[in-house]
Short mmCIF file of C-alpha atoms and ligand atoms in Angstrom, two decimals:
data_model
loop_
_atom_site.label_atom_id
_atom_site.label_comp_id
_atom_site.label_asym_id
_atom_site.label_seq_id
_atom_site.Cartn_x
_atom_site.Cartn_y
_atom_site.Cartn_z
CA MET F 1 -28.71 7.93 18.43
CA SER F 2 -32.59 9.02 18.98
CA THR F 3 -32.68 11.50 15.84
CA SER F 4 -32.40 10.43 12.72
CA SER F 5 -29.87 12.86 10.99
CA ALA F 6 -32.15 14.23 8.39
CA ASP F 7 -35.18 15.13 11.08
CA LEU F 8 -32.42 16.43 14.32
CA PRO F 9 -33.80 20.29 14.60
CA ILE F 10 -31.52 23.22 13.20
CA ASP F 11 -28.83 24.19 15.40
CA GLU F 12 -30.15 26.89 18.33
CA THR F 13 -26.87 28.77 18.56
CA SER F 14 -26.26 29.23 14.75
CA ARG F 15 -29.79 30.11 14.09
CA ALA F 16 -29.93 32.82 16.39
CA ARG F 17 -26.53 34.46 15.41
CA LEU F 18 -27.91 34.19 12.20
CA ALA F 19 -31.45 35.38 13.02
CA ASP F 20 -29.44 38.69 14.49
CA GLU F 21 -28.80 39.46 10.18
CA GLY F 22 -32.17 39.09 9.09
CA LEU F 23 -30.93 35.48 7.83
CA ARG F 24 -33.21 32.51 8.42
CA LEU F 25 -31.09 29.36 9.39
CA ALA F 26 -33.64 26.05 8.45
CA VAL F 27 -33.87 22.46 7.84
CA VAL F 28 -35.04 21.93 4.49
CA ASP F 29 -38.52 19.75 3.87
CA ARG F 30 -36.59 17.08 2.02
CA THR F 31 -39.96 15.35 0.91
CA ASP F 32 -40.97 18.78 -0.33
CA PRO F 33 -40.22 18.82 -4.54
CA ALA F 34 -40.33 22.38 -4.47
CA ALA F 35 -37.96 23.01 -1.50
CA TYR F 36 -35.51 20.28 -2.87
CA GLU F 37 -35.77 21.75 -6.18
CA ALA F 38 -34.99 25.59 -4.30
CA TRP F 39 -31.99 24.15 -2.66
CA PHE F 40 -30.57 22.27 -5.33
CA ARG F 41 -30.88 24.82 -7.47
CA ALA F 42 -28.57 27.14 -4.93
CA GLU F 43 -26.34 24.78 -4.42
CA THR F 44 -25.38 24.12 -8.06
CA ARG F 45 -25.51 27.88 -8.60
CA GLY F 46 -23.05 27.81 -5.51
CA PHE F 47 -20.41 25.43 -7.39
CA HIS F 48 -20.39 27.52 -10.47
CA ASP F 49 -22.29 24.68 -12.76
CA ALA F 50 -24.84 25.21 -15.44
CA ALA F 51 -28.54 25.20 -14.28
CA PRO F 52 -29.87 21.92 -13.84
CA SER F 53 -33.02 20.65 -16.17
CA PRO F 54 -36.15 19.96 -14.28
CA GLU F 55 -35.67 16.05 -14.89
CA THR F 56 -32.17 15.92 -13.38
CA ILE F 57 -33.79 17.53 -10.56
CA ALA F 58 -36.57 15.69 -10.05
CA GLN F 59 -34.18 12.41 -10.56
CA ARG F 60 -32.09 13.72 -8.33
CA HIS F 61 -34.78 14.57 -5.52
CA ARG F 62 -36.56 11.33 -6.03
CA GLY F 63 -32.86 9.02 -5.75
CA LEU F 64 -32.05 11.03 -2.39
CA GLU F 65 -30.78 9.29 0.22
CA ALA F 66 -32.83 9.25 3.33
CA ASP F 67 -30.27 10.02 5.46
CA ARG F 68 -29.24 12.76 3.89
CA ARG F 69 -29.42 16.32 5.68
CA LEU F 70 -30.07 19.37 3.72
CA VAL F 71 -29.65 23.11 5.27
CA GLY F 72 -30.35 26.28 4.06
CA VAL F 73 -30.20 30.03 5.11
CA PHE F 74 -32.96 31.67 3.61
CA ASP F 75 -32.83 36.21 3.22
CA ASP F 76 -36.17 37.49 2.23
CA THR F 77 -34.70 40.57 0.70
CA ALA F 78 -32.49 37.81 -1.90
CA GLY F 79 -33.55 38.51 -5.75
CA ILE F 80 -34.72 35.26 -5.59
CA PRO F 81 -36.29 34.47 -1.86
CA GLU F 82 -37.11 30.86 -2.27
CA GLN F 83 -34.03 30.18 -3.06
CA PRO F 84 -31.52 29.80 0.00
CA VAL F 85 -28.23 32.17 -0.20
CA ALA F 86 -26.34 29.18 1.58
CA THR F 87 -26.41 25.36 1.49
CA THR F 88 -25.24 22.60 3.41
CA ILE F 89 -25.71 18.48 3.24
CA CYS F 90 -24.41 16.84 5.64
CA TRP F 91 -24.87 12.41 6.49
CA PRO F 92 -23.52 9.46 8.55
CA ALA F 93 -20.86 7.94 6.75
CA ASP F 94 -18.29 4.78 8.40
CA LEU F 95 -15.22 5.92 7.62
CA THR F 96 -12.32 3.49 7.63
CA VAL F 97 -9.29 3.39 10.55
CA PRO F 98 -6.59 1.73 11.12
CA GLY F 99 -7.26 -1.73 12.23
CA ARG F 100 -9.93 -2.88 9.81
CA ARG F 101 -12.58 -0.81 11.19
CA ALA F 102 -14.81 2.06 10.60
CA VAL F 103 -16.07 5.11 12.92
CA PRO F 104 -19.17 6.88 12.01
CA ALA F 105 -18.62 10.55 10.86
CA TRP F 106 -20.40 13.12 9.63
CA ALA F 107 -19.81 13.49 6.06
CA VAL F 108 -20.13 17.18 5.34
CA SER F 109 -20.53 18.77 1.61
CA GLY F 110 -22.39 20.91 -0.74
CA VAL F 111 -21.10 24.01 1.20
CA THR F 112 -22.13 26.78 -0.71
CA VAL F 113 -22.57 30.76 -0.14
CA SER F 114 -23.75 33.19 -2.37
CA PRO F 115 -21.21 35.42 -3.91
CA THR F 116 -23.92 37.95 -3.03
CA HIS F 117 -23.40 36.97 0.75
CA ARG F 118 -19.71 35.97 1.00
CA ARG F 119 -17.71 36.99 3.98
CA ARG F 120 -20.47 37.74 6.38
CA GLY F 121 -19.39 35.01 8.12
CA ILE F 122 -22.29 32.30 7.11
CA ALA F 123 -20.12 29.50 6.05
CA ARG F 124 -18.83 29.99 9.87
CA ALA F 125 -22.47 29.99 11.25
CA LEU F 126 -23.17 27.15 8.71
CA MET F 127 -19.59 24.44 9.45
CA GLU F 128 -20.00 25.77 13.27
CA ALA F 129 -23.58 24.32 13.46
CA GLU F 130 -22.57 20.98 11.45
CA LEU F 131 -19.92 20.48 14.57
CA ARG F 132 -22.41 20.75 16.65
CA THR F 133 -25.42 18.67 15.12
CA ALA F 134 -22.86 16.12 14.89
CA LEU F 135 -21.63 15.70 18.36
CA ALA F 136 -25.45 15.53 18.78
CA LEU F 137 -25.87 12.95 17.11
CA ASP F 138 -23.25 10.92 18.82
CA LEU F 139 -21.14 11.38 15.95
CA PRO F 140 -17.06 11.54 17.03
CA ALA F 141 -15.93 13.11 13.65
CA ALA F 142 -16.48 14.90 10.88
CA MET F 143 -15.12 14.72 7.71
CA LEU F 144 -14.84 16.56 3.90
CA THR F 145 -12.91 17.08 0.34
CA VAL F 146 -12.55 20.61 0.43
CA SER F 147 -12.76 22.84 -3.25
CA GLU F 148 -9.66 24.86 -1.95
CA SER F 149 -7.89 23.92 0.88
CA THR F 150 -7.52 27.51 2.60
CA ILE F 151 -10.85 27.74 4.25
CA TYR F 152 -11.59 24.59 6.74
CA ALA F 153 -8.42 24.60 9.44
CA ARG F 154 -9.97 27.40 11.21
CA PHE F 155 -12.80 25.09 12.21
CA GLY F 156 -10.26 21.83 13.18
CA TYR F 157 -10.38 19.74 10.08
CA ALA F 158 -6.72 19.06 8.73
CA PRO F 159 -5.66 16.97 5.78
CA ALA F 160 -5.48 13.29 6.96
CA ALA F 161 -5.54 11.37 3.44
CA PHE F 162 -3.72 12.07 0.29
CA ALA F 163 -4.29 11.64 -2.76
CA ARG F 164 -2.14 12.08 -6.47
CA ASP F 165 -2.84 12.72 -10.02
CA LEU F 166 -0.84 10.94 -13.00
CA THR F 167 0.01 11.54 -16.51
CA ILE F 168 1.46 8.74 -18.01
CA SER F 169 3.59 8.59 -21.24
CA THR F 170 2.61 5.36 -22.55
CA ARG F 171 4.75 5.00 -25.56
CA ARG F 172 8.09 5.20 -23.07
CA VAL F 173 6.26 2.53 -20.98
CA ARG F 174 6.88 -1.69 -21.20
CA TRP F 175 4.99 -3.73 -18.53
CA THR F 176 7.29 -5.17 -16.74
CA GLY F 177 4.36 -6.34 -13.37
CA PRO F 178 2.72 -9.62 -13.31
CA VAL F 179 0.27 -11.08 -15.98
CA PRO F 180 -2.03 -12.21 -13.55
CA ASP F 181 -4.64 -15.08 -15.43
CA GLY F 182 -8.46 -13.54 -15.19
CA ARG F 183 -9.64 -11.84 -18.31
CA VAL F 184 -10.20 -7.96 -17.97
CA ARG F 185 -14.15 -7.86 -19.81
CA LEU F 186 -15.71 -4.58 -21.62
CA VAL F 187 -18.93 -4.30 -19.59
CA THR F 188 -22.12 -2.07 -19.81
CA ALA F 189 -22.94 0.45 -16.96
CA GLU F 190 -25.45 -1.04 -16.05
CA GLN F 191 -23.50 -4.74 -15.53
CA MET F 192 -21.13 -2.93 -13.04
CA ARG F 193 -23.86 -0.69 -11.33
CA ASP F 194 -24.47 -4.13 -9.84
CA ASP F 195 -21.50 -6.06 -10.18
CA GLY F 196 -19.41 -2.65 -8.55
CA PRO F 197 -20.44 -2.39 -4.86
CA ALA F 198 -19.50 -5.71 -3.93
CA ILE F 199 -15.87 -4.98 -4.86
CA VAL F 200 -15.84 -1.50 -3.67
CA GLU F 201 -17.37 -2.66 -0.10
CA ARG F 202 -14.54 -5.39 -0.28
CA VAL F 203 -11.89 -3.02 -0.47
CA ARG F 204 -13.12 -0.69 1.79
CA LEU F 205 -12.25 -1.51 5.10
CA GLY F 206 -8.83 -2.34 4.31
CA ARG F 207 -7.75 1.25 3.42
CA PRO F 208 -8.24 3.82 6.58
CA GLY F 209 -9.82 7.09 5.07
CA GLU F 210 -11.69 5.50 3.05
CA MET F 211 -15.56 5.99 3.86
CA SER F 212 -19.01 4.07 2.76
CA TYR F 213 -21.71 5.27 0.04
CA ALA F 214 -23.54 4.70 -2.45
CA GLY F 215 -26.52 5.90 -4.53
CA HIS F 216 -26.11 9.24 -6.38
CA LEU F 217 -21.95 8.99 -5.01
CA TRP F 218 -21.97 5.51 -6.38
CA THR F 219 -23.65 5.51 -10.28
CA ARG F 220 -22.27 8.85 -11.02
CA GLN F 221 -18.73 7.19 -11.71
CA LEU F 222 -20.57 5.07 -13.80
CA GLY F 223 -22.05 7.54 -15.77
CA LEU F 224 -25.54 6.84 -14.60
CA GLY F 225 -26.14 10.35 -12.35
CA PRO F 226 -28.81 11.96 -13.64
CA GLY F 227 -28.30 14.25 -17.02
CA ASP F 228 -24.27 12.99 -17.36
CA LYS F 229 -22.85 14.86 -19.73
CA ASP F 230 -19.94 12.32 -20.25
CA ALA F 231 -21.87 9.61 -19.73
CA LYS F 232 -21.93 8.77 -23.68
CA LYS F 233 -17.77 8.59 -23.19
CA LEU F 234 -17.27 6.34 -20.64
CA ARG F 235 -16.23 2.90 -21.00
CA ILE F 236 -16.21 0.27 -18.27
CA VAL F 237 -13.91 -2.80 -18.16
CA ARG F 238 -14.10 -5.54 -15.26
CA TYR F 239 -11.32 -7.85 -14.10
CA ASP F 240 -12.57 -11.30 -13.48
CA ASP F 241 -10.48 -13.34 -11.25
CA ALA F 242 -9.89 -17.24 -13.09
CA ASP F 243 -12.76 -18.42 -11.44
CA GLY F 244 -14.87 -15.75 -12.99
CA THR F 245 -15.25 -13.69 -9.93
CA PRO F 246 -15.35 -10.16 -10.33
CA GLN F 247 -12.32 -8.76 -8.55
CA GLY F 248 -12.45 -5.00 -10.13
CA PHE F 249 -13.08 -2.53 -12.32
CA ALA F 250 -11.77 0.95 -14.11
CA VAL F 251 -13.70 3.42 -15.66
CA TYR F 252 -12.56 5.73 -18.56
CA ASP F 253 -12.97 7.92 -21.35
CA LEU F 254 -10.64 8.83 -24.58
CA THR F 255 -9.93 11.94 -25.79
CA MET F 256 -8.82 12.56 -29.45
CA ASP F 257 -6.10 15.00 -30.01
CA PRO F 258 -6.80 16.56 -33.25
CA ALA F 259 -3.37 16.59 -35.17
CA ASP F 260 -2.82 12.80 -34.50
CA PHE F 261 -5.43 10.61 -34.26
CA ALA F 262 -2.48 8.04 -32.58
CA ASP F 263 -2.42 10.81 -29.71
CA HIS F 264 -5.47 9.55 -27.66
CA GLU F 265 -5.62 10.58 -24.16
CA LEU F 266 -6.93 7.81 -22.23
CA LYS F 267 -8.34 9.14 -18.44
CA VAL F 268 -9.03 6.74 -15.97
CA ARG F 269 -11.78 8.17 -13.62
CA THR F 270 -11.93 5.15 -11.38
CA LEU F 271 -9.91 2.02 -10.92
CA VAL F 272 -10.69 -0.32 -8.03
CA ALA F 273 -9.00 -3.38 -7.62
CA ALA F 274 -9.85 -5.78 -4.60
CA THR F 275 -6.64 -8.07 -5.03
CA PRO F 276 -3.30 -7.71 -6.63
CA ASP F 277 -4.45 -9.19 -9.61
CA ALA F 278 -7.15 -7.23 -10.52
CA TYR F 279 -4.74 -4.45 -9.73
CA ALA F 280 -2.44 -5.74 -11.98
CA GLY F 281 -4.50 -6.82 -15.08
CA LEU F 282 -6.53 -4.08 -14.75
CA TRP F 283 -3.07 -1.19 -14.91
CA ARG F 284 -1.59 -3.58 -18.21
CA TYR F 285 -5.06 -3.14 -20.10
CA LEU F 286 -5.12 0.45 -19.29
CA LEU F 287 -1.57 1.29 -20.59
CA GLU F 288 -2.20 -0.98 -23.65
CA VAL F 289 -5.09 0.51 -25.46
CA ASP F 290 -3.96 1.17 -28.97
CA LEU F 291 -4.11 4.61 -30.21
CA VAL F 292 -3.40 6.41 -26.72
CA SER F 293 -0.32 8.49 -25.89
CA THR F 294 -0.66 9.39 -22.68
CA VAL F 295 -2.79 8.05 -19.31
CA THR F 296 -4.07 10.23 -16.67
CA ALA F 297 -5.52 8.93 -13.63
CA HIS F 298 -6.87 11.39 -11.43
CA LEU F 299 -7.12 10.75 -7.71
CA ARG F 300 -4.70 7.68 -7.20
CA PRO F 301 -3.47 6.31 -3.93
CA VAL F 302 0.08 7.60 -2.50
CA ASP F 303 1.28 4.58 -2.75
CA GLU F 304 0.32 3.45 -5.94
CA PRO F 305 2.64 0.29 -7.04
CA LEU F 306 2.21 1.19 -10.72
CA ARG F 307 5.41 2.55 -11.01
CA TRP F 308 7.33 -0.68 -10.17
CA MET F 309 5.38 -2.57 -13.07
CA ILE F 310 6.86 -0.68 -15.57
CA ASP F 311 10.30 -0.15 -16.87
CA ASP F 312 10.53 3.57 -16.75
CA PHE F 313 9.49 5.11 -13.70
CA ARG F 314 9.95 8.47 -14.93
CA ALA F 315 7.26 7.69 -17.52
CA VAL F 316 4.75 8.55 -14.97
CA ARG F 317 4.26 12.66 -13.57
CA VAL F 318 2.76 12.83 -10.33
CA ASN F 319 0.87 15.63 -8.45
CA GLU F 320 0.16 15.32 -5.28
CA LEU F 321 -3.06 17.00 -3.77
CA ASP F 322 -4.32 17.02 -0.29
CA HIS F 323 -7.84 14.82 -0.05
CA LEU F 324 -9.81 14.11 2.58
CA TRP F 325 -10.30 16.70 5.88
CA VAL F 326 -10.98 14.93 8.98
CA ARG F 327 -12.24 16.99 12.29
CA VAL F 328 -12.23 15.04 15.63
CA LEU F 329 -14.66 15.85 17.45
CA ASP F 330 -15.05 13.17 20.25
CA VAL F 331 -11.61 12.27 21.25
CA PRO F 332 -12.27 9.51 23.62
CA SER F 333 -14.61 7.54 20.89
CA ALA F 334 -12.74 8.73 18.20
CA LEU F 335 -8.98 7.92 19.61
CA GLY F 336 -10.64 4.56 20.97
CA ALA F 337 -12.35 3.81 17.40
CA ARG F 338 -8.82 2.75 15.76
CA SER F 339 -6.15 0.43 16.73
CA TYR F 340 -2.36 1.45 17.59
CA GLY F 341 0.98 0.11 16.62
CA GLU F 342 2.63 0.13 20.13
CA PRO F 343 1.45 -0.57 23.47
CA GLY F 344 2.05 2.09 26.27
CA ARG F 345 0.01 5.35 27.98
CA LEU F 346 0.10 8.59 26.36
CA VAL F 347 -0.61 11.73 27.47
CA ILE F 348 -2.30 14.42 25.00
CA SER F 349 -2.68 18.04 25.78
CA ILE F 350 -5.45 18.86 23.09
CA ASP F 351 -5.64 22.59 21.43
CA ASP F 352 -9.04 23.45 20.18
CA PRO F 353 -10.59 26.99 19.77
CA LEU F 354 -14.00 25.85 19.40
CA GLY F 355 -13.45 23.73 22.36
CA PHE F 356 -15.35 20.50 21.49
CA ALA F 357 -11.62 17.92 21.90
CA ALA F 358 -10.01 20.36 23.99
CA GLY F 359 -8.28 19.15 26.97
CA THR F 360 -6.05 16.47 28.63
CA TRP F 361 -6.55 12.55 27.11
CA ALA F 362 -5.04 9.33 28.63
CA VAL F 363 -5.01 7.07 25.74
CA ASP F 364 -3.46 3.25 26.95
CA VAL F 365 -2.84 1.41 24.70
CA ASP F 366 -3.04 -2.62 24.98
CA ALA F 367 -0.90 -5.42 23.59
CA GLU F 368 -3.44 -6.05 21.30
CA GLY F 369 -3.38 -2.45 20.22
CA GLU F 370 -6.70 -1.61 21.24
CA ALA F 371 -6.83 1.77 23.13
CA THR F 372 -8.86 3.18 26.27
CA VAL F 373 -9.17 6.81 26.28
CA THR F 374 -9.96 9.35 29.10
CA ALA F 375 -10.10 12.87 30.27
CA THR F 376 -7.09 13.21 33.09
CA ASP F 377 -5.33 15.51 34.76
CA ASP F 378 -1.88 13.62 34.69
CA PRO F 379 0.95 15.54 32.93
CA ALA F 380 1.10 15.73 28.99
CA ASP F 381 3.60 13.73 27.18
CA VAL F 382 2.71 15.48 23.90
CA TRP F 383 0.90 18.80 22.79
CA MET F 384 -1.05 19.34 19.53
CA THR F 385 -3.41 21.11 17.87
CA VAL F 386 -6.83 19.61 17.08
CA ASN F 387 -5.73 19.80 13.41
CA ALA F 388 -2.37 18.24 14.45
CA LEU F 389 -4.59 15.29 15.65
CA GLY F 390 -7.03 15.34 12.69
CA SER F 391 -3.54 14.98 10.30
CA LEU F 392 -2.40 11.78 12.71
CA TYR F 393 -5.87 10.11 12.60
CA LEU F 394 -5.83 8.14 10.09
CA GLY F 395 -2.29 7.23 10.30
CA GLY F 396 -1.29 8.76 7.33
CA VAL F 397 1.13 12.10 8.14
CA PRO F 398 4.14 11.52 10.41
CA ALA F 399 4.48 13.39 13.43
CA ARG F 400 8.17 14.73 12.35
CA THR F 401 6.15 16.53 9.61
CA LEU F 402 3.97 18.05 12.38
CA ILE F 403 6.32 19.28 14.69
CA ALA F 404 8.23 20.97 12.21
CA ALA F 405 4.87 22.81 11.38
CA GLY F 406 4.63 24.02 14.92
CA SER F 407 1.71 22.18 15.30
CA LEU F 408 2.90 19.24 17.91
CA THR F 409 5.23 18.93 20.34
CA GLY F 410 6.49 15.27 21.77
CA ASP F 411 8.44 11.72 21.00
CA ALA F 412 8.06 11.84 16.82
CA GLU F 413 9.44 8.42 16.76
CA ARG F 414 6.88 7.59 19.50
CA LEU F 415 3.80 8.55 18.30
CA ASP F 416 4.87 7.30 14.75
CA ARG F 417 4.95 3.56 16.51
CA MET F 418 1.50 4.62 17.59
CA PHE F 419 -0.24 6.30 15.45
CA ARG F 420 1.25 5.34 11.87
CA ALA F 421 -0.49 2.83 9.43
CA PRO F 422 0.32 0.34 7.87
CA VAL F 423 -1.53 1.33 4.63
CA GLU F 424 -1.30 4.63 3.49
CA PRO F 425 -4.87 6.23 4.32
CA TYR F 426 -6.25 6.77 0.94
CA LEU F 427 -10.02 7.84 -0.14
CA SER F 428 -10.77 6.94 -3.67
CA ILE F 429 -14.03 9.22 -4.43
CA TRP F 430 -14.75 12.79 -3.89
CA PHE F 431 -17.89 13.70 -2.12
C1 COA K 1 -16.04 29.08 0.98
C2 COA K 1 -17.19 29.72 0.91
C3 COA K 1 -18.59 28.66 1.30
C4 COA K 1 -17.50 30.59 2.05
O1 COA K 1 -18.28 31.64 2.46
P1 COA K 1 -18.18 32.43 3.38
O2 COA K 1 -19.89 32.93 4.10
O3 COA K 1 -18.41 34.21 2.10
O4 COA K 1 -17.00 32.36 4.56
P2 COA K 1 -17.31 33.51 5.99
O5 COA K 1 -17.80 34.87 5.58
O6 COA K 1 -17.89 32.35 7.06
O7 COA K 1 -15.66 33.32 6.42
C5 COA K 1 -15.42 32.63 7.28
C6 COA K 1 -14.15 32.18 7.43
O8 COA K 1 -13.72 31.69 6.40
C7 COA K 1 -12.58 32.60 5.64
N1 COA K 1 -12.91 32.34 4.13
C8 COA K 1 -13.93 32.24 3.43
N2 COA K 1 -13.61 31.61 2.16
C9 COA K 1 -12.50 31.87 2.03
C10 COA K 1 -11.55 30.99 1.23
N3 COA K 1 -12.26 30.25 -0.32
N4 COA K 1 -10.05 31.13 1.49
C11 COA K 1 -9.25 30.98 2.28
N5 COA K 1 -10.43 31.70 3.74
C12 COA K 1 -11.63 31.81 3.24
C13 COA K 1 -12.76 33.84 5.94
O9 COA K 1 -11.88 34.92 5.66
C14 COA K 1 -13.38 33.70 7.50
O10 COA K 1 -12.39 33.94 8.10
P3 COA K 1 -12.30 34.29 9.90
O11 COA K 1 -13.61 33.60 10.11
O12 COA K 1 -11.30 33.61 10.36
O13 COA K 1 -11.98 35.42 10.07
C15 COA K 1 -17.86 30.78 -0.58
O14 COA K 1 -16.86 31.42 -0.79
C16 COA K 1 -18.08 29.56 -1.21
O15 COA K 1 -19.31 29.60 -1.46
N6 COA K 1 -17.42 29.27 -2.38
C17 COA K 1 -17.94 28.85 -3.46
C18 COA K 1 -17.95 27.16 -2.86
C19 COA K 1 -16.77 26.53 -2.60
O16 COA K 1 -15.74 26.57 -2.96
N7 COA K 1 -17.31 26.06 -1.94
C20 COA K 1 -16.56 25.00 -1.09
C21 COA K 1 -16.84 23.66 -1.02
S1 COA K 1 -15.39 22.77 -0.66
#
C-alpha cells in the first residue's frame, strides 16, 4: 500500500460524474478544523441527530484517528455551501474471517445525503467511489453496518453476520448455569478504558465478523465519547478471574418504571467475555440485580448460550437483525485469506454487475484448509452472485438458504462443508 487511506486522491470516475451535475466530490482536509466542523455538522444532520456543540466538535476532531478518510459532496448553490450535501468516512480495519485470522477491509461509514439532494444518484456515486478506493488501497473487501437493509445490496454488499436483541423477564428466571469463582466488580469508565481493549482484543480473532477498533468506537461504549448525554446513567462491571485477571466486562443502564419502583429495566449495552467463566459470571450478575423485572440486551450473538443457563427458555424473547454487510472486491485475496472446512477444488463463477469480483475462480483447498485462488477457464461447479459470496464469506449463512433464494446454484452440502464456520459470525459494535 503506497498511499495512506486518508491521502489517496478522490476517485476520478465519480468526481467527473458529479461534476456534470454541478457538484464537487472531494476528500475533506482533516487537518483543517473548519473543514472538519462543516463535514461533521453535515454528517450528524444526515442521521437526524441534534446539532453538536462546538466543544463536542473540537473533541471529536482532536480524537479523529489518522487513518480516517473523510469525503464530502459540495454544492455551491446550497443554503450552507461550506457544509457538504453528502458525506462518507472510511478507514481500513481488520475483519476476522474463519481460521482465527483477519483480512484488511474498507470500513464504510457516515453515509449521508442531505434530504434536499436525495435520489439524484449521489449515494451511488459515493458508494462506487469507495469501492474503487478500497481496491486502490489493496483492500480485498468492504464492509458496513446499515441504517436500512434496503440500500446496499445493489452495490454488492450482503448480510454476513447477524445479531439478536434479547428481552428477558427476570422474575421468571433462575440461574442454572455455572457459578464461576472469579469476581464481578463495579468499576469506573476510566478504569475500563484502560483494562477493556486487552479483553476486546483477546476475543476478536475467535469470532468471524469482529473487527479491530479503538478510539471513539471504543470510548463511546463507556460513555466517554464527547458530549455523551447518557454517560451519567451508565454502570460498568468487570469480571476478574480467580487469579485477578480481568476477563470480561459489561456496560448497562437502568430505567425506572414510574408506576412501580420494583420494575426497573436494565439495558445491557455491551457485554464482552474472553472466557466462559466471565460470560457466566457477568450474565448471572446482570439477571440478579434487585428492583429489575426486565433485562434487555442489544446486538448479541445468534449463538448466545444464555438460554441454556437459566431454567425458563421462554423467559427470553429474541429479535434477529442483519448486522454486518460484506462486499467482496478482490476474490483471490479475500477467499485466500480465510480457512476452509474441507479440502478439494471448487470452481466458482461469480456474477457482479459492478465488475469487481466477476469471473470464474478456482479455489484449491489443501489438507490444512488453506486455499489458493486463481482465475480459471475451467467449467464452474457452482454459480453465485457477488452478494451470495459476501453472505458465504464469513461462514454464517447456509448455502441451501442462498440456493432457495436463487442467488446460488451448486452442491449445498459440499459448499457448507467448505464454507461454514464452526463459530457463528458476529460483530459486537456499530460503526
Ligand atoms: C440512504 C441515502 C444515503 C441514499 O442517498 P441518495 O443519494 O438518495 O441515494 P441515490 O439517489 O444515490 O440512490 C442509489 C440507489 O439506492 C436506492 N435507494 C436510496 N436510498 C434508499 C433507501 N433508503 N431504501 C431503498 N433504496 C434506496 C435508490 O433508489 C437508487 O437505486 P438505483 O440506483 O438502483 O435506481 C440517503 O437517503 C440518506 O442519507 N439517508 C439517511 C441516512 C442514512 O440512512 N444513511 C445510510 C447509513 S447506513
